[in-house]
CSV table of C-alpha atoms in Angstrom, one decimal:
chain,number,residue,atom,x,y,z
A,1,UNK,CA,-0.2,-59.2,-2.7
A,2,UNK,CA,-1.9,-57.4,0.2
A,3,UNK,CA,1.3,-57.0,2.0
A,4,UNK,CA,2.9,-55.7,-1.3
A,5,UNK,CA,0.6,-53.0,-1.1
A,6,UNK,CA,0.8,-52.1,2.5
A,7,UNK,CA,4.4,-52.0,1.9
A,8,UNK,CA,3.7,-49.6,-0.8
A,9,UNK,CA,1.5,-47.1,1.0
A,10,UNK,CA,4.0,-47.2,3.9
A,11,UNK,CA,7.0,-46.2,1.0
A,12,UNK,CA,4.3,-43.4,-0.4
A,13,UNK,CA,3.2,-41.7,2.6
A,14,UNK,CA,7.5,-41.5,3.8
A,15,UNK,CA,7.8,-39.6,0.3
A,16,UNK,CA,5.0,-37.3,1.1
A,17,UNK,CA,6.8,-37.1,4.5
A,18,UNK,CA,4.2,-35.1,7.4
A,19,UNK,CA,1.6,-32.9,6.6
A,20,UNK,CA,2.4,-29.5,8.1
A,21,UNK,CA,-0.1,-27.2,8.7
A,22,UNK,CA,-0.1,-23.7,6.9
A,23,UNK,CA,0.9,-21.9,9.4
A,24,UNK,CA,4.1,-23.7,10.2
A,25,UNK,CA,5.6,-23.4,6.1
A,26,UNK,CA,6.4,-20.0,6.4
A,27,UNK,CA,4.1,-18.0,4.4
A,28,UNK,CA,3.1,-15.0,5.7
A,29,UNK,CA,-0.3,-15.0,6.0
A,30,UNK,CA,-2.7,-12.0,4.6
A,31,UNK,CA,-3.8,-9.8,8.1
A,32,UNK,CA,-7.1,-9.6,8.4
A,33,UNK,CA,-10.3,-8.5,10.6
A,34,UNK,CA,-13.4,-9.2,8.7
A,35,UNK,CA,-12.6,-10.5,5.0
A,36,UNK,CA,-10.0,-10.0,2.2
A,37,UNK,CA,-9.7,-7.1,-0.3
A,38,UNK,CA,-10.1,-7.3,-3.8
A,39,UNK,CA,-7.8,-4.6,-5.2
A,40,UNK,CA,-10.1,-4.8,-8.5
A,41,UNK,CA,-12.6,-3.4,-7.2
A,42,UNK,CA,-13.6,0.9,-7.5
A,43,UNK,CA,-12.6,2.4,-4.1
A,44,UNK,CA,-15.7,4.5,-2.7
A,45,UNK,CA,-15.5,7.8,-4.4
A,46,UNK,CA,-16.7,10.0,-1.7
A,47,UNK,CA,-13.4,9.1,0.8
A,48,UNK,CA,-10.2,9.4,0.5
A,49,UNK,CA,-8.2,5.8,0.4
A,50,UNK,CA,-7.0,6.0,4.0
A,51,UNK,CA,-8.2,7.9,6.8
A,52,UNK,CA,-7.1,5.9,10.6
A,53,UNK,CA,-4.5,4.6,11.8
A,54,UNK,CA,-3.7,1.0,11.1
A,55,UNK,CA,-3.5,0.1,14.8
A,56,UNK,CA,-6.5,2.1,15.7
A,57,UNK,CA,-8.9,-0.7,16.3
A,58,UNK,CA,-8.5,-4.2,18.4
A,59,UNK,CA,-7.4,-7.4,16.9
A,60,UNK,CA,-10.7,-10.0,16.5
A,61,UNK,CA,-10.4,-12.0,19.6
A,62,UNK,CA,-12.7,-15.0,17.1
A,63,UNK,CA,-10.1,-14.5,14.2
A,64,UNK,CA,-6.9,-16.1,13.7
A,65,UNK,CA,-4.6,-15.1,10.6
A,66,UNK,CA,-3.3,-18.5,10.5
A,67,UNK,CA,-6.3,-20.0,9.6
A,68,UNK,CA,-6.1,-18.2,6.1
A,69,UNK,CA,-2.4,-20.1,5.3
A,70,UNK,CA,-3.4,-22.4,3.5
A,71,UNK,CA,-6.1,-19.9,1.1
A,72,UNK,CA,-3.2,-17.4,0.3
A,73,UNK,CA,-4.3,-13.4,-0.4
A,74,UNK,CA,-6.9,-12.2,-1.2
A,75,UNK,CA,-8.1,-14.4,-3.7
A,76,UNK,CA,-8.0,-18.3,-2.8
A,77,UNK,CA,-4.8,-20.5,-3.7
A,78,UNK,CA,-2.2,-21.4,-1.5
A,79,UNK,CA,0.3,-18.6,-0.4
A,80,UNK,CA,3.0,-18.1,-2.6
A,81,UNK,CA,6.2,-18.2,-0.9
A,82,UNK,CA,7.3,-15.2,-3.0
A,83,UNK,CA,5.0,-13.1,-0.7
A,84,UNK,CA,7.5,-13.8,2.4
A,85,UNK,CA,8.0,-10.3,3.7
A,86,UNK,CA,10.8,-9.7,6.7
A,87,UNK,CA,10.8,-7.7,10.2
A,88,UNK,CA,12.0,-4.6,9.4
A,89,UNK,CA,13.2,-1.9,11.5
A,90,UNK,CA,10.9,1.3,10.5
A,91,UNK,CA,12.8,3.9,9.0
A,92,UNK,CA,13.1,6.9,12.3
A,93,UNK,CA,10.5,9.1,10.1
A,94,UNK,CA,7.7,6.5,10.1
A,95,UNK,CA,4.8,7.1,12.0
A,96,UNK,CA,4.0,3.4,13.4
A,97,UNK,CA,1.0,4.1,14.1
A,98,UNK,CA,0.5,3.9,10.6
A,99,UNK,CA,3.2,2.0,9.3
A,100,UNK,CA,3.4,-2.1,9.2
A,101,UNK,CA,7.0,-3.2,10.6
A,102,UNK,CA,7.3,-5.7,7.8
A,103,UNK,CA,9.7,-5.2,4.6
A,104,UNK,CA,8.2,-6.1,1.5
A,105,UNK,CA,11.0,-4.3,-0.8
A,106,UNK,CA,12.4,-7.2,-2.2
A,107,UNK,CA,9.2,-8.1,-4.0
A,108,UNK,CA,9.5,-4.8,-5.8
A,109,UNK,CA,11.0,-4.1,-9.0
A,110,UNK,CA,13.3,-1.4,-8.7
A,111,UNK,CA,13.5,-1.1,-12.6
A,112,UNK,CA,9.5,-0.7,-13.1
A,113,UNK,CA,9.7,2.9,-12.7
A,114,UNK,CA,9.0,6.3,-14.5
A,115,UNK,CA,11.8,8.5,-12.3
A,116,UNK,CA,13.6,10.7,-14.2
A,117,UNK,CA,15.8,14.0,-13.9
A,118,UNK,CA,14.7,17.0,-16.1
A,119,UNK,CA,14.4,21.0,-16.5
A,120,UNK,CA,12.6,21.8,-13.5
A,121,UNK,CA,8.8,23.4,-15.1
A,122,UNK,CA,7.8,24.3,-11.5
A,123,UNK,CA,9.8,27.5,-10.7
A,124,UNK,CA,9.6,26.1,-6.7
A,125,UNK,CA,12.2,26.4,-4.4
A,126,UNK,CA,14.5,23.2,-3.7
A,127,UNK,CA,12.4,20.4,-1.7
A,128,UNK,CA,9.0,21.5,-2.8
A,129,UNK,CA,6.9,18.4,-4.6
A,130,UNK,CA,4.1,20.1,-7.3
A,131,UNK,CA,1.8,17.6,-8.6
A,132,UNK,CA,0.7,18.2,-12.5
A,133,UNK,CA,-2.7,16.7,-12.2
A,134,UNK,CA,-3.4,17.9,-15.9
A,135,UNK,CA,-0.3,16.1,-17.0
A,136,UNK,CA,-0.4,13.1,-14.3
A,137,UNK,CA,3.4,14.1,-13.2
A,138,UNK,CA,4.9,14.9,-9.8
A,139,UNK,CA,8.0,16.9,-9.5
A,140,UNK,CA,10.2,17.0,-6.4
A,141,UNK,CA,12.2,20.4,-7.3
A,142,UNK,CA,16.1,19.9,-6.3
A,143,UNK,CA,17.6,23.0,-7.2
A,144,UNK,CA,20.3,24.2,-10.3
A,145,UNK,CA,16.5,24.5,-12.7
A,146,UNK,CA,16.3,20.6,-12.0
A,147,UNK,CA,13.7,18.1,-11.0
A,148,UNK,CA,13.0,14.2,-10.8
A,149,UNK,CA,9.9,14.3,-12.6
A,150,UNK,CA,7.3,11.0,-11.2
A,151,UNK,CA,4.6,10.1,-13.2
A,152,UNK,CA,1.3,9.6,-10.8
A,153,UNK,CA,-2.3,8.6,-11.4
A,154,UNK,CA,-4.6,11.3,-9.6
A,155,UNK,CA,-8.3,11.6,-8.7
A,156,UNK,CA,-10.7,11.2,-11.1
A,157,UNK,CA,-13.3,13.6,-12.5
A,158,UNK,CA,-14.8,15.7,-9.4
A,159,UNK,CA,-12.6,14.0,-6.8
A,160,UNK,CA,-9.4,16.0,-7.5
A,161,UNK,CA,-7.8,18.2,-5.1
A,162,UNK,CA,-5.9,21.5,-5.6
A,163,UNK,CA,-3.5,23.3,-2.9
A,164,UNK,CA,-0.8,23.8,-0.6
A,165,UNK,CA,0.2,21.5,2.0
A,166,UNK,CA,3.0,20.2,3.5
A,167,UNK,CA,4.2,16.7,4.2
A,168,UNK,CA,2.9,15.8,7.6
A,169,UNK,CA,3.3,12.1,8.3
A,170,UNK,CA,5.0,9.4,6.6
A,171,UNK,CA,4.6,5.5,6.7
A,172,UNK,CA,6.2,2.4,5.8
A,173,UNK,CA,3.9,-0.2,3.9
A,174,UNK,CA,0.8,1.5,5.6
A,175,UNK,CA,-1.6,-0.4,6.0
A,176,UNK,CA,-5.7,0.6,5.2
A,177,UNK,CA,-8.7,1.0,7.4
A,178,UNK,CA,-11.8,2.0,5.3
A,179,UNK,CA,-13.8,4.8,7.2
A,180,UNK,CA,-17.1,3.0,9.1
A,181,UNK,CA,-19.4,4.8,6.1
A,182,UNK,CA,-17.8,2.9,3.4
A,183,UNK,CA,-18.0,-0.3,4.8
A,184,UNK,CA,-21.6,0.0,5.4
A,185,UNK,CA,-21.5,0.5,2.1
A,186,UNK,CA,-19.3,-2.3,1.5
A,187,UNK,CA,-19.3,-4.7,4.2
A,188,UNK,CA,-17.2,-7.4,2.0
A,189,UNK,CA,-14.2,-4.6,2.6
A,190,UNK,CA,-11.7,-5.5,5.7
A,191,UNK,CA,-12.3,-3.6,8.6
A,192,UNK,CA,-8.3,-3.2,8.2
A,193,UNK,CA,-5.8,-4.6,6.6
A,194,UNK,CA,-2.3,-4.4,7.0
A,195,UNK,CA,0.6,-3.2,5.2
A,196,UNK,CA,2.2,-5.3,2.3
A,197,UNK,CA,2.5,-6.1,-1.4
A,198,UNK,CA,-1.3,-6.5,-2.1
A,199,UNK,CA,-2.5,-3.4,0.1
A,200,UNK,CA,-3.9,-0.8,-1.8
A,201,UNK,CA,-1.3,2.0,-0.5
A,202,UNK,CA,1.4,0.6,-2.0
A,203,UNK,CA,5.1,0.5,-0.4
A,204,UNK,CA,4.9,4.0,1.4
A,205,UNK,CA,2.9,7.0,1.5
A,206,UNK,CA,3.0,10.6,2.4
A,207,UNK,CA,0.1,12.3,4.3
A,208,UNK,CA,-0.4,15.5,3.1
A,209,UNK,CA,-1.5,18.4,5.9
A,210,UNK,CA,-2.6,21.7,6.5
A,211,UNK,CA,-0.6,23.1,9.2
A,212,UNK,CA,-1.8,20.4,11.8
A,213,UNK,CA,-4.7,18.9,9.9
A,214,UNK,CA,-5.3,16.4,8.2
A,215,UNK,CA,-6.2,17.0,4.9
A,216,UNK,CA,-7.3,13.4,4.4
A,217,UNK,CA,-5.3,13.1,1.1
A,218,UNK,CA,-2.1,11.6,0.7
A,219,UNK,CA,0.5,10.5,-2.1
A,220,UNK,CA,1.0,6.7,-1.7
A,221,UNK,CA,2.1,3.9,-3.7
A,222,UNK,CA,-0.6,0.9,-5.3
A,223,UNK,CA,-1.0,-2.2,-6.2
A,224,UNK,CA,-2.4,-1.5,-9.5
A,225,UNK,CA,0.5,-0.1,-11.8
A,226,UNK,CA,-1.8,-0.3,-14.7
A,227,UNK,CA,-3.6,3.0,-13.5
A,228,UNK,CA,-0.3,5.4,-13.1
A,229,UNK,CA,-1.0,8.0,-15.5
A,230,UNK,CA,-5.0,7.7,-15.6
A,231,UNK,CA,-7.6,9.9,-13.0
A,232,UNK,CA,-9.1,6.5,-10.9
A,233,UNK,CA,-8.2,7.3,-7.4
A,234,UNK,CA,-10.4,9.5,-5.0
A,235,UNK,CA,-8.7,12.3,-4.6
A,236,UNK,CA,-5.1,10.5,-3.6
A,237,UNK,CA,-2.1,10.4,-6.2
A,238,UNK,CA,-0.6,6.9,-6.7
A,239,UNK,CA,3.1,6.3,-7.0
A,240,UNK,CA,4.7,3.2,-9.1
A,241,UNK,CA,6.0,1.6,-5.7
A,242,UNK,CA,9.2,1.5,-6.7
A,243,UNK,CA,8.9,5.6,-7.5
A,244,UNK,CA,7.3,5.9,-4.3
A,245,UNK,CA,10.1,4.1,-2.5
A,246,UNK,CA,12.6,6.6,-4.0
A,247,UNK,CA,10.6,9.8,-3.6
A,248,UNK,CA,9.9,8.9,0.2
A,249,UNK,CA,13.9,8.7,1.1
A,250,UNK,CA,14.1,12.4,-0.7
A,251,UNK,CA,11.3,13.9,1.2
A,252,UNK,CA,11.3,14.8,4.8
A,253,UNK,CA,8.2,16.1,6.8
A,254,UNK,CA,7.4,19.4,6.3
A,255,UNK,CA,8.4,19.4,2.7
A,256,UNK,CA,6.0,21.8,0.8
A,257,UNK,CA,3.5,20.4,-1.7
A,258,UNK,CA,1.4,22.0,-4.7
A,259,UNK,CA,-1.3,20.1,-6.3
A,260,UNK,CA,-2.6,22.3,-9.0
């Protein structure tokens, strides 16, 4: 009997076959330098979503990524292999100081959009994007009294912004780095975190300037779809990331921009 059951165990633990550690099943692990964020959460309302770039500080010398493989993002749970992202090569208009050289477009649903081609209401010149914050729309004008028309969400109450500006930078997944103030605020915030399907900037963003500053504002995809068309952010206007995706191949830098 005993050796029936050694026997046994011996045939169970060849089905099981080795236990590999997280980091060696290919998931790609959540970046991290201080904690994971939970997208649920109200962004500080007194800055802007992004302000640094995402390479501006050093990597934790006492963290390792891998050591989060086997919690998943963000919220516990083993890493779904569906959050496998590839090395990309950026696109030659991506800033990589601010981009993350990973390519997370396959996890995005080119059909969950809101682009669409109408009578241009602007009265801009071809290339120029206006942003509707009254009616949560952003046009990118294209000549011939036509536009693709974008729905956005935009800041809310007392946190919009109205102006000119001009596209100034553009990234690929960008990744996040609160401002120091707001993670006093909120230490359990990452100090960074990089690009990908769970970052709060979405699939691309475009960082809007004034000549050569930075007006702190940009126009950026998320990972909360449910809030296109509502005034949550903190001044930024969110994209659908699969809008974003397609406005960010139409745009170059130095595109104008009206936010009124």
């Amino acid at each position: 009997m005993l050796r029936k059951a050694s026997i046994a165990v011996a045939l169970y633990a060849l089905a099981l076959g080795p236990a590999a550690p997280a980091f060696a099943q290919g998931y790609v692990y959540p970046p991290g330098r201080g904690g994971p964020y939970y997208a649920d959460e109200e962004p500080d309302p007194y800055y802007p979503d992004d302000d640094r770039p995402t390479r501006a500080l050093p990597r934790d010398p006492y963290f390792d990524e891998r050591d989060l493989g086997a919690y998943g993002p963000g919220r516990g749970g083993r890493a779904s292999p569906q959050r496998r992202a590839r090395v990309a090569s950026l696109p030659a208009d991506a800033d990589p100081a601010y981009s993350t050289a990973l390519d997370y477009d396959d996890l995005v649903d080119p059909s969950v959009s809101t682009r669409a081609l109408v009578d241009d209401p602007t009265g801009q010149p071809p290339g120029t994007l206006t942003i509707d914050t009254a009616a949560r729309k952003l046009y990118l004008s294209v000549g011939r009294g036509q536009a693709f028309e974008y729905g956005v969400g935009v800041g809310r109450q007392g946190f919009a912004w109205k102006g000119r500006a001009q596209v100034g930078r553009k990234a690929f997944w960008p990744g996040w780095t609160p401002p120091k103030e707001m993670l006093l605020r909120r230490p359990d915030l990452p100090a960074h975190m990089e690009g990908g399907i769970d970052n709060p900037l979405g699939a691309r963003a475009l960082y809007l300037f004034n000549g050569s500053k930075d007006t702190l504002f940009r126009i950026h995809g998320t990972n909360e779809p449910d809030t296109i068309g509502q005034a949550v952010s903190s001044g930024c206007i969110r994209m659908l990331n699969a809008d974003v995706i397609d406005l960010y191949q139409r745009v170059a830098k130095g595109n104008r921009v009206v936010v009124r």
